[in-house]
Coordinates of C-alpha atoms in Angstrom, one line a residue:
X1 CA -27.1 -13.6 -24.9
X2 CA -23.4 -14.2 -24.7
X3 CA -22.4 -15.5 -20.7
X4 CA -20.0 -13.3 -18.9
X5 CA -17.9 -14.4 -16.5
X6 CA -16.9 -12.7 -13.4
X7 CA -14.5 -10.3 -14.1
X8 CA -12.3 -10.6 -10.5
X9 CA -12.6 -15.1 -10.7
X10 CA -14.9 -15.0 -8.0
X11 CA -18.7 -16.1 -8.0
X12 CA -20.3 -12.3 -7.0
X13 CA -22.0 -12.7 -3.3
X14 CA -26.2 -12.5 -3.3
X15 CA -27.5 -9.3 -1.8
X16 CA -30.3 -9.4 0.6
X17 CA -33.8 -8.4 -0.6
X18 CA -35.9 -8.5 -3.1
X19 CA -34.5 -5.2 -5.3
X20 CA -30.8 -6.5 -4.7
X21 CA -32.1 -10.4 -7.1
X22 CA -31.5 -8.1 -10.0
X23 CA -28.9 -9.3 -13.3
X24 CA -27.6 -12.2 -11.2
X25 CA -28.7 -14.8 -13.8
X26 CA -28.3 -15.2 -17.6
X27 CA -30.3 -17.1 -19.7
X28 CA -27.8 -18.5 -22.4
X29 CA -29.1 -19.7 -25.8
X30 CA -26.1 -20.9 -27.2
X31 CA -26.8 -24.7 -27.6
X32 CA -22.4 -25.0 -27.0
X33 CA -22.6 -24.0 -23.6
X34 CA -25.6 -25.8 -22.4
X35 CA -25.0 -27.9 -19.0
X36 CA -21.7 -25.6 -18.4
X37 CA -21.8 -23.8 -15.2
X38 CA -22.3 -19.9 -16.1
X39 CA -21.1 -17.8 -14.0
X40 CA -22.5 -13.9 -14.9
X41 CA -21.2 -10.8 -13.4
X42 CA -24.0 -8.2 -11.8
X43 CA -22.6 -5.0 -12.6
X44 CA -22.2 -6.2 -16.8
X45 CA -24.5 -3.7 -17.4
X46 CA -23.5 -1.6 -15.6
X47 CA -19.8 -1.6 -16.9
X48 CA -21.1 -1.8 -20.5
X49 CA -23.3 1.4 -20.0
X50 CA -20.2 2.9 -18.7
X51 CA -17.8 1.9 -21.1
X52 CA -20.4 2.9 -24.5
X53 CA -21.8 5.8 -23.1
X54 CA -20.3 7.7 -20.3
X55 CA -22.6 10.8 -20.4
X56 CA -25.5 8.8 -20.0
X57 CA -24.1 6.4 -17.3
X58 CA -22.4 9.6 -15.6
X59 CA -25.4 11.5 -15.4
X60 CA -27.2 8.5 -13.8
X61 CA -24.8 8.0 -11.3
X62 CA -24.4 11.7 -10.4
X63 CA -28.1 12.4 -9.7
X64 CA -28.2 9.8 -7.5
X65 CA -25.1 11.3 -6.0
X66 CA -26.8 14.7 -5.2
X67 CA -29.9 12.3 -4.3
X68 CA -28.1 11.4 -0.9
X69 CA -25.6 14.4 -0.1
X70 CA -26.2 18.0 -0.7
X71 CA -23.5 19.6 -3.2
X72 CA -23.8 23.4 -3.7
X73 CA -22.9 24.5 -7.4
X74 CA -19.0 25.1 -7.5
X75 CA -18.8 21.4 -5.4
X76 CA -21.1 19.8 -8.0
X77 CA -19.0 21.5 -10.8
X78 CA -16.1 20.6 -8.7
X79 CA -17.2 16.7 -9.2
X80 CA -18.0 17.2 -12.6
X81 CA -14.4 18.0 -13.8
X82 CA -15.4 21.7 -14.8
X83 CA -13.9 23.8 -12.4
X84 CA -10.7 23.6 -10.4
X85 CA -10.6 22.2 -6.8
X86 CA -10.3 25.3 -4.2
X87 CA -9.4 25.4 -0.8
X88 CA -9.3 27.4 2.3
X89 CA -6.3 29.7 2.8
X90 CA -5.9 29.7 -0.9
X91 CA -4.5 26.5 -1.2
X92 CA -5.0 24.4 -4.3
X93 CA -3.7 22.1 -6.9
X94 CA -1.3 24.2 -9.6
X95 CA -2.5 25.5 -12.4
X96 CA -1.3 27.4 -15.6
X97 CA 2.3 27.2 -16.2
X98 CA 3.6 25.7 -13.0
X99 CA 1.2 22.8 -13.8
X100 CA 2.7 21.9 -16.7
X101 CA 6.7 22.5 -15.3
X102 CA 5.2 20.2 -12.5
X103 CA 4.2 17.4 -15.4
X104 CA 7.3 17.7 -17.0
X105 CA 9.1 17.2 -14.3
X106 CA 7.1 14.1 -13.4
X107 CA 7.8 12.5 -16.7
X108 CA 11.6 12.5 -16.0
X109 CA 10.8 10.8 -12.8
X110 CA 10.1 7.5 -14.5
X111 CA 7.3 5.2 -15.9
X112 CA 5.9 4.5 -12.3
X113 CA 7.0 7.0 -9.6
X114 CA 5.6 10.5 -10.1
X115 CA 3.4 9.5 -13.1
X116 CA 0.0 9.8 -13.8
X117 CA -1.4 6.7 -12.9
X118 CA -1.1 4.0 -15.9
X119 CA -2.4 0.9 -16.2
X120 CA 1.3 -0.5 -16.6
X121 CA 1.8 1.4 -13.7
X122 CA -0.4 -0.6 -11.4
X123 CA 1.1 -3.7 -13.0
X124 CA 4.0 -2.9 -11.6
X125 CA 2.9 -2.0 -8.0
X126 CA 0.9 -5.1 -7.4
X127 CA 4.5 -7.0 -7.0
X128 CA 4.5 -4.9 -3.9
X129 CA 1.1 -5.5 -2.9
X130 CA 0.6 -9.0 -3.7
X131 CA 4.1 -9.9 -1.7
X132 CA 2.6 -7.7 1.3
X133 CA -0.5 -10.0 1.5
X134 CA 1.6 -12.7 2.7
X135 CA 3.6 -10.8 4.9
X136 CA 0.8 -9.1 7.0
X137 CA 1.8 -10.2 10.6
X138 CA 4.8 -7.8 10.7
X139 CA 4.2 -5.4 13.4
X140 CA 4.2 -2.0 12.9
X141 CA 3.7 -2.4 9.0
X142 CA 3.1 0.5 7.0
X143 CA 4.2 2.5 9.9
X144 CA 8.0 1.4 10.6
X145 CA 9.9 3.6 7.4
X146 CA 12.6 0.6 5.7
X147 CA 15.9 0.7 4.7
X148 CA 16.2 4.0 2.4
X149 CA 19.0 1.9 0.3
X150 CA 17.0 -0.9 -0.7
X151 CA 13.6 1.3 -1.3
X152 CA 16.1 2.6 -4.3
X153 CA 17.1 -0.1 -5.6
X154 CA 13.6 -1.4 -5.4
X155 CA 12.1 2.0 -7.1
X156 CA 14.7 1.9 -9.6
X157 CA 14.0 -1.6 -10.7
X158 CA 10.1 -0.8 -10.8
X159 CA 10.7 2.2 -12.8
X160 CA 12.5 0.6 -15.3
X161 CA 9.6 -2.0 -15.6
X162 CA 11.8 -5.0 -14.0
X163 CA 10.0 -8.3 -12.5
X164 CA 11.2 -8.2 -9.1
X165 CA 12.0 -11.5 -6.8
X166 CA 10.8 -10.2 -3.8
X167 CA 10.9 -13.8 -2.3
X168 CA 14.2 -13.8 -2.6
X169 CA 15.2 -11.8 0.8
X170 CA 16.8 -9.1 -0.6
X171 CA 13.9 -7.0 0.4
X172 CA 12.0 -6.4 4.2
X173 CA 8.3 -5.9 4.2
X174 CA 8.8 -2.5 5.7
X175 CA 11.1 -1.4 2.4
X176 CA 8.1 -2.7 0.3
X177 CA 5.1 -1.2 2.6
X178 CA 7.0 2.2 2.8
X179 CA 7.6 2.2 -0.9
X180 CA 3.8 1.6 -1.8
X181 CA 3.3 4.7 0.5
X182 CA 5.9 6.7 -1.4
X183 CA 4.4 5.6 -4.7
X184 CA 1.0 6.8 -3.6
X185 CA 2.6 10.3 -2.2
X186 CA 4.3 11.0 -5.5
X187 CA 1.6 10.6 -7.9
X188 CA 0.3 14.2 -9.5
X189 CA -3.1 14.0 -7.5
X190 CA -4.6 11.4 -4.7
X191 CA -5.9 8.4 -5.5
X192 CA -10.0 9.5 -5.4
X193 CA -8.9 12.6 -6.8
X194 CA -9.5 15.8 -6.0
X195 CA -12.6 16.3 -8.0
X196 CA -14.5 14.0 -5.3
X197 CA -12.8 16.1 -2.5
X198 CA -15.8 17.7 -1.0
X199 CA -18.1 14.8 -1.9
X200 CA -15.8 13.2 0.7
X201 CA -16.3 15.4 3.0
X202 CA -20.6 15.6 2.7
X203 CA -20.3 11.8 2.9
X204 CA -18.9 12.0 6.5
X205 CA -21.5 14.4 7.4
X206 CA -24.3 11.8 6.1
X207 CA -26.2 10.8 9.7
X208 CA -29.7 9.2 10.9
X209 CA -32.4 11.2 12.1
X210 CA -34.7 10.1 14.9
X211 CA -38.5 9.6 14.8
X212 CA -39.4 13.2 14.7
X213 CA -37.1 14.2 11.7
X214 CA -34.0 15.5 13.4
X215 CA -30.7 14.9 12.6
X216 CA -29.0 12.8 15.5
X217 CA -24.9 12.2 15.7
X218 CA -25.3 8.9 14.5
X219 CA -23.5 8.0 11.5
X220 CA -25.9 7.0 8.9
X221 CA -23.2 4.1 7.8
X222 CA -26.4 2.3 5.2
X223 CA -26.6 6.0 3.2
X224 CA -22.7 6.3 3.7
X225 CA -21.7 3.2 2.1
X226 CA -24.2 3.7 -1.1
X227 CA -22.8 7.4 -1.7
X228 CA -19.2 5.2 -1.6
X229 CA -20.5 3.2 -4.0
X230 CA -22.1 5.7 -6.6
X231 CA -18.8 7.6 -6.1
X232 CA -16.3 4.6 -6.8
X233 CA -18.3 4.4 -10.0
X234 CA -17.4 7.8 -11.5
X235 CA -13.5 7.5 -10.4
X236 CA -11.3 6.7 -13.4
X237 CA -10.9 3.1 -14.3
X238 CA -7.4 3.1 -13.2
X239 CA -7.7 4.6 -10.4
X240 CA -10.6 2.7 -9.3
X241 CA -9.0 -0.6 -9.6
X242 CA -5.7 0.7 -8.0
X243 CA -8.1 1.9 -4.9
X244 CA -9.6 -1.5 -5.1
X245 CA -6.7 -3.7 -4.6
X246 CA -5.2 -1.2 -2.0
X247 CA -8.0 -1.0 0.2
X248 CA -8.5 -5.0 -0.1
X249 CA -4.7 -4.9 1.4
X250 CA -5.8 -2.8 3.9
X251 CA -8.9 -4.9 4.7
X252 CA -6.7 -7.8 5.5
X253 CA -4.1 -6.3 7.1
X254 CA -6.4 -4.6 10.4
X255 CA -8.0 -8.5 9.9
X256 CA -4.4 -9.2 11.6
X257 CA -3.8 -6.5 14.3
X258 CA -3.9 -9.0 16.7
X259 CA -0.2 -9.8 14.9
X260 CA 0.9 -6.1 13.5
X261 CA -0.5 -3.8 15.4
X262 CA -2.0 -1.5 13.2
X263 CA -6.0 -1.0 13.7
X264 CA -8.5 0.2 10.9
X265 CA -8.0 3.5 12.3
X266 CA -4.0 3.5 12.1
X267 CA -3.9 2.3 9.1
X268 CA -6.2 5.3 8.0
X269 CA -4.0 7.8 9.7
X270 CA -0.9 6.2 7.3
X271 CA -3.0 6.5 4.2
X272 CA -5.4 9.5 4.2
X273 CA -3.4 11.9 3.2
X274 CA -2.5 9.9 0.2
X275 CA -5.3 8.7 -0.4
X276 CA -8.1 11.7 0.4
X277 CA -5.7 14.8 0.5
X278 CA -5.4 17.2 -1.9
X279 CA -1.8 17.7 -3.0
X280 CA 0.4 20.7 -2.0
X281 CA -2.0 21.4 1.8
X282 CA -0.8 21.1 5.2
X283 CA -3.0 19.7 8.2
X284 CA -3.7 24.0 9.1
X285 CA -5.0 24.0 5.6
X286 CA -7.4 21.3 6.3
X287 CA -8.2 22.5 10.0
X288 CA -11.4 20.8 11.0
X289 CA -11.7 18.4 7.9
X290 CA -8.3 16.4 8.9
X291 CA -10.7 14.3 11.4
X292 CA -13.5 14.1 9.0
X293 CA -11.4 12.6 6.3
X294 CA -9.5 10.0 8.7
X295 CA -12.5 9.3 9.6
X296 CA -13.7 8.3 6.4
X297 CA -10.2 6.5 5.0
X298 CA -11.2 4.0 8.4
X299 CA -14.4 4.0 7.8
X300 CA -13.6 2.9 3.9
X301 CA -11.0 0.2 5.1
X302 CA -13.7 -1.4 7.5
X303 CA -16.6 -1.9 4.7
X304 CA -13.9 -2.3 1.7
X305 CA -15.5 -5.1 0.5
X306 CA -18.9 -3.7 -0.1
X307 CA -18.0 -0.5 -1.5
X308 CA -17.2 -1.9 -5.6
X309 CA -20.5 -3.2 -6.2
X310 CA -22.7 -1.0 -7.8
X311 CA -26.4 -0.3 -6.2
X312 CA -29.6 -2.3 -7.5
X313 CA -31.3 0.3 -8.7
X314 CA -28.0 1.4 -11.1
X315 CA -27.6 -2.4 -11.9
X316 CA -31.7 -2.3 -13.2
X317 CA -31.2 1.2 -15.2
X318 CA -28.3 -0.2 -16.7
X319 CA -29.8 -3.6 -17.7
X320 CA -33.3 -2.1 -18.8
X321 CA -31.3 0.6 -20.9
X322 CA -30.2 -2.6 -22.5
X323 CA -33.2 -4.6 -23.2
X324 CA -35.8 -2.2 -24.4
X325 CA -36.2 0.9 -21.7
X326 CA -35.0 4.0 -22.0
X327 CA -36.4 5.2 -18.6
X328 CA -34.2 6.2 -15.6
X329 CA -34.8 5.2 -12.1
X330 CA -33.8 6.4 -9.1
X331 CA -34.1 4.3 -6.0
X332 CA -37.6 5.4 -4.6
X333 CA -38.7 4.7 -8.4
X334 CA -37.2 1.5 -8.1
X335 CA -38.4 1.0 -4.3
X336 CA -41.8 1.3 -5.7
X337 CA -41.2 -1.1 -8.5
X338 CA -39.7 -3.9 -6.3
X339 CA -42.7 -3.3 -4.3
X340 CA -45.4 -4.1 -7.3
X341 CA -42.7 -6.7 -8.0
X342 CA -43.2 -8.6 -4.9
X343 CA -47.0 -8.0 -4.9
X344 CA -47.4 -9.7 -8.1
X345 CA -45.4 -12.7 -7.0
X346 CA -47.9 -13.2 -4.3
X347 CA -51.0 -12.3 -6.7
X348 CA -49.0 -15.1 -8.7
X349 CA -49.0 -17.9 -6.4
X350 CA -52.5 -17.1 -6.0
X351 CA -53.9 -17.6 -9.3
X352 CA -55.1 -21.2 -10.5
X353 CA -57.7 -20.6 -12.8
X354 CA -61.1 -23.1 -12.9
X355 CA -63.7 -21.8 -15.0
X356 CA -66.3 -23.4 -12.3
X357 CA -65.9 -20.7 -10.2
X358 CA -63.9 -18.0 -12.6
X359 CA -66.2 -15.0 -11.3
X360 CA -65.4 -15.9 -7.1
X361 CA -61.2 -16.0 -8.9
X362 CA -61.7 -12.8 -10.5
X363 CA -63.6 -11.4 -7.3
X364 CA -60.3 -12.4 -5.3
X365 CA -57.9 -11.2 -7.4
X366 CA -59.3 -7.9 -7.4
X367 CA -59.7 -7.8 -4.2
X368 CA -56.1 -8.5 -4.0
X369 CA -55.0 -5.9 -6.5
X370 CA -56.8 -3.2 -4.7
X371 CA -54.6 -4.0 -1.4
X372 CA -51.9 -3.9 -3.2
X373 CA -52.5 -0.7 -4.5
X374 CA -53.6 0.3 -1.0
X375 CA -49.5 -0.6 0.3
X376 CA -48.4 1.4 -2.4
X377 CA -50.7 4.7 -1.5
X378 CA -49.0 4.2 2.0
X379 CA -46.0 4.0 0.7
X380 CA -46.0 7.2 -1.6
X381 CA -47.9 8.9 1.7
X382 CA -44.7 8.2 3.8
X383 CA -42.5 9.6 1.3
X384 CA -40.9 13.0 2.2
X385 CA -42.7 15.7 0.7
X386 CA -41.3 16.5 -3.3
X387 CA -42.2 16.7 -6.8
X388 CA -41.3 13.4 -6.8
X389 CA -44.0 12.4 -4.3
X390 CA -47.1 14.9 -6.3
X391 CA -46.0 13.1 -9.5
X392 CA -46.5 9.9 -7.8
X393 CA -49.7 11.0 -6.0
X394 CA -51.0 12.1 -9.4
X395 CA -50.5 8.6 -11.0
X396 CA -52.4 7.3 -8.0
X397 CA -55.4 9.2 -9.0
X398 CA -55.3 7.5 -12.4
X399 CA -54.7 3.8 -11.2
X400 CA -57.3 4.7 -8.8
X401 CA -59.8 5.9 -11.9
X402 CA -59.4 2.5 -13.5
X403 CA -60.5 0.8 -10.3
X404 CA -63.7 2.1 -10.4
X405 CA -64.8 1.5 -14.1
X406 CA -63.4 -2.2 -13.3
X407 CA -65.9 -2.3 -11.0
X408 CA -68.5 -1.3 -12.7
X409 CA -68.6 -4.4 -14.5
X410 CA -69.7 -6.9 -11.7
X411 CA -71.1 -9.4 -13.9
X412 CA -69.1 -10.9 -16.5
X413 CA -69.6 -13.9 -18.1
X414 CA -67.2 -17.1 -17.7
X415 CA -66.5 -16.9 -21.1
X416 CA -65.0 -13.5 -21.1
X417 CA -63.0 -14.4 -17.4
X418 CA -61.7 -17.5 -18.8
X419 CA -60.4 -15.9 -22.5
X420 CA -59.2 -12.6 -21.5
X421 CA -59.5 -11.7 -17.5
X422 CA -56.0 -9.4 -18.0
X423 CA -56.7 -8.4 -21.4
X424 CA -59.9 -6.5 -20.9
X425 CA -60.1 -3.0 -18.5
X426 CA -57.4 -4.3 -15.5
X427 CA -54.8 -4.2 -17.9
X428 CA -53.4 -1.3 -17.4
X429 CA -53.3 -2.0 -13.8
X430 CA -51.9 -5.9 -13.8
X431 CA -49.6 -4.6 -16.2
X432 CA -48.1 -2.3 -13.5
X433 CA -48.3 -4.9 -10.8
X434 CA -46.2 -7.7 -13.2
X435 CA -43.7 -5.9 -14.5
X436 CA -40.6 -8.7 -14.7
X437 CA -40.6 -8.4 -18.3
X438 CA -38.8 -6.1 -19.7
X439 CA -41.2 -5.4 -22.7
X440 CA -43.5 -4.2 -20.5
X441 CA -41.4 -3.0 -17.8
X442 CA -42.7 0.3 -16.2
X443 CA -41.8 2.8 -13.7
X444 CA -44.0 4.5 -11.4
X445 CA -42.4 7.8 -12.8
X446 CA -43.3 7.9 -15.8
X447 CA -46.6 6.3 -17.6
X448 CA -47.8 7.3 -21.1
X449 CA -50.2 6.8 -23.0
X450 CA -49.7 5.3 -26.5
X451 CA -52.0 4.2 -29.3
X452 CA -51.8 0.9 -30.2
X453 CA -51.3 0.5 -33.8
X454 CA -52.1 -3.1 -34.1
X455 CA -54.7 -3.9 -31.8
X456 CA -56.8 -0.4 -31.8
X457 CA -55.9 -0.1 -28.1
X458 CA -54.9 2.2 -25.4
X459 CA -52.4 1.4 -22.7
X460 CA -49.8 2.2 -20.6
X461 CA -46.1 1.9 -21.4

């Protein structure tokens, strides 16, 4: 397997947990590269999956989306790209003819300003926001407008695709800070589109319930940032790396408030309707949701630097799409799996074999096994009620089957525990508890049975 490097130059953080280990090593068998430190980037996967085949790494993402916030059918079309955006008091993006007068008119505007978003186009902006991350201490940036001559002549030159010398002190940060602002204002739809408009919206609504089940007024921030996350992943490249390196800018600069005044929230109040605003509304059109979406341009500012990685469980369907499963998990699949995962390391450690006493081994381990299975019968009981949950309950049942017969057969002989203890009637069962390799990686979701054309054999897959 060829090594990746990180695509951003940086080594990717660890994640907590056991689920979150997932794609953050690669074994390299090219003898060239052997003693050189390899670094690999987590999401490869995923960004290959997305890259060769969007409908399938859409999908994935999307019913995960729905998973965590509830999105009526015009919203969830809305998300999808197949109907147009709608909003109280008839408000809306153009359509129809005045659409595409609007586009032409943009295209006279310039490469940059007023464009579509390009690529080239985000080239040329990062001048402005790479000088800003040295000039963060200026109070009252991004809220004190510059000098309207300069912001032309700035404009101008980014327009015609001109290296600027912003070092050079021609320029003031506020000309530069107000012109990034003007740049976002001007382009044909904001920057997380207004597709993901009401998603936006649901994901502010996202809170924790208490003991009993009810919904408290707590933000659920956990569920919050992993909606975030799924959504970033759906956003057009270039507008997803655009959001990226603004937000990052934004990050730093309420890092320095202390210096320039401007807070999370003020910064928020500066960006959001560039940002999270549909184009051509007014605050009356957006009424209550004005708030909500501040809110939630803050709330994206103070966790920026969580919110482009993609979840475990995406990272471990995009990686097992890859190396030999075709089966899709959603995170209570993959909860479950990590689960087995973790019991099997501890069976693991467990396990030194002596044919002296094979039958007391063999006693322990399945002693061991059927604990393990007891966790994960508590753990599908605990699960809200869904089809999910009498799919899982059903698999139970057949694990549970196999127990039995297992123990049946009390008495083997040392010959048959020291040959062939997992290849006899547990397999089935050790097979679901170690399942790191990906030829015989399973999900609790879906187990079938297959004949086995070589050995005469029936097993799960």
């Amino acid at each position: 397997m060829a090594a990746e490097v990180q695509s951003e130059g940086e080594v990717p953080a660890r994640d907590s947990g056991p689920s979150d280990a997932i794609c953050s090593f690669v074994i390299c068998n090219d003898s060239s590269l052997r003693g050189q430190p390899v670094i690999f980037n987590p999401d490869f996967f995923v960004e290959k999956l997305r890259h060769e085949k969007p409908e399938v790494f859409t999908e994935l993402v999307v019913s995960n989306i729905t998973r965590l916030i509830d999105l009526p059918g015009t919203e969830l079309a809305q998300l999808m790209g197949e109907v147009d955006l709608k909003l109280p008091g008839g408000a809306g993006p153009a359509s129809g003819f005045f659409r595409s007068l609007m586009s032409l008119k943009r295209k006279e505007k310039g490469v940059v300003f007023g464009s579509p978003l390009t690529e080239e186009g985000i080239a040329q902006i990062y001048q402005l926001i790479e000088y800003l991350h040295k000039n963060l201490r200026v109070e009252g940036l991004f809220r004190v407008p510059g000098n309207s001559v300069r912001q032309q002549i700035l404009r101008d030159a980014l327009n015609n695709g001109t290296d600027i010398d912003l070092e050079s002190g021609e320029f003031h940060s506020n000309d530069v800070a107000t012109l990034l602002k003007m740049f976002l204002g001007e382009l044909p739809e904001p920057l997380l589109t207004h597709k993901h408009f009401h998603a936006h919206l649901k994901i502010a609504d996202l809170m924790q319930f208490d003991d009993k089940g009810n919904k408290t007024n707590t933000p659920d921030k956990e569920r919050q940032i992993e909606a975030l996350q799924l959504l970033f992943l759906i956003l057009p490249p270039p507008n997803r790396n655009l959001l990226k390196l603004l937000l990052d800018l934004l990050y730093q600069t309420a890092k320095k408030q202390d210096k320039n005044k401007m807070s999370a929230y003020n910064l928020a109040l500066m960006f959001a309707p560039h940002v999270l605003w549909p184009k051509n509304v007014t605050a009356n059109d957006l009424q209550e949701n004005i708030t909500k979406l501040n809110n939630g341009m803050a709330f994206m500012i103070k966790h920026s630097q969580k919110l482009f990685k993609a979840p475990a469980y995406i990272r471990e369907c995009a990686r097992l799409h890859y190396l030999g499963s075709r089966t899709q998990l959603s995170k209570d699949d993959l909860d479950l799996t990590a689960s087995c995962h973790a019991k099997s390391i501890q069976l693991g450690k467990s396990q030194k074999w002596n044919q002296a006493d094979s039958y007391s081994q063999q006693e322990e381990i399945q002693q061991r096994t059927e604990e393990a299975l007891r966790e994960l019968v508590q753990h599908v009981h605990n699960m809200p009620e869904s089809a999910k949950k009498k799919q899982l309950i059903r698999q139970r049942k057949v694990l549970g089957n196999q127990m039995m017969s297992e123990k049946k057969n009390k008495y083997p002989t040392p010959e048959s525990v020291a040959m062939g203890e997992l290849k006899n009637g547990s397999k089935e069962n050790m097979n679901l508890l170690f399942s790191d390799s990906p030829a015989v990686m399973m999900t609790p979701t879906r187990l079938k049975w297959s004949e086995g054309k070589k050995e005469g054999k029936k097993g799960f897959l």
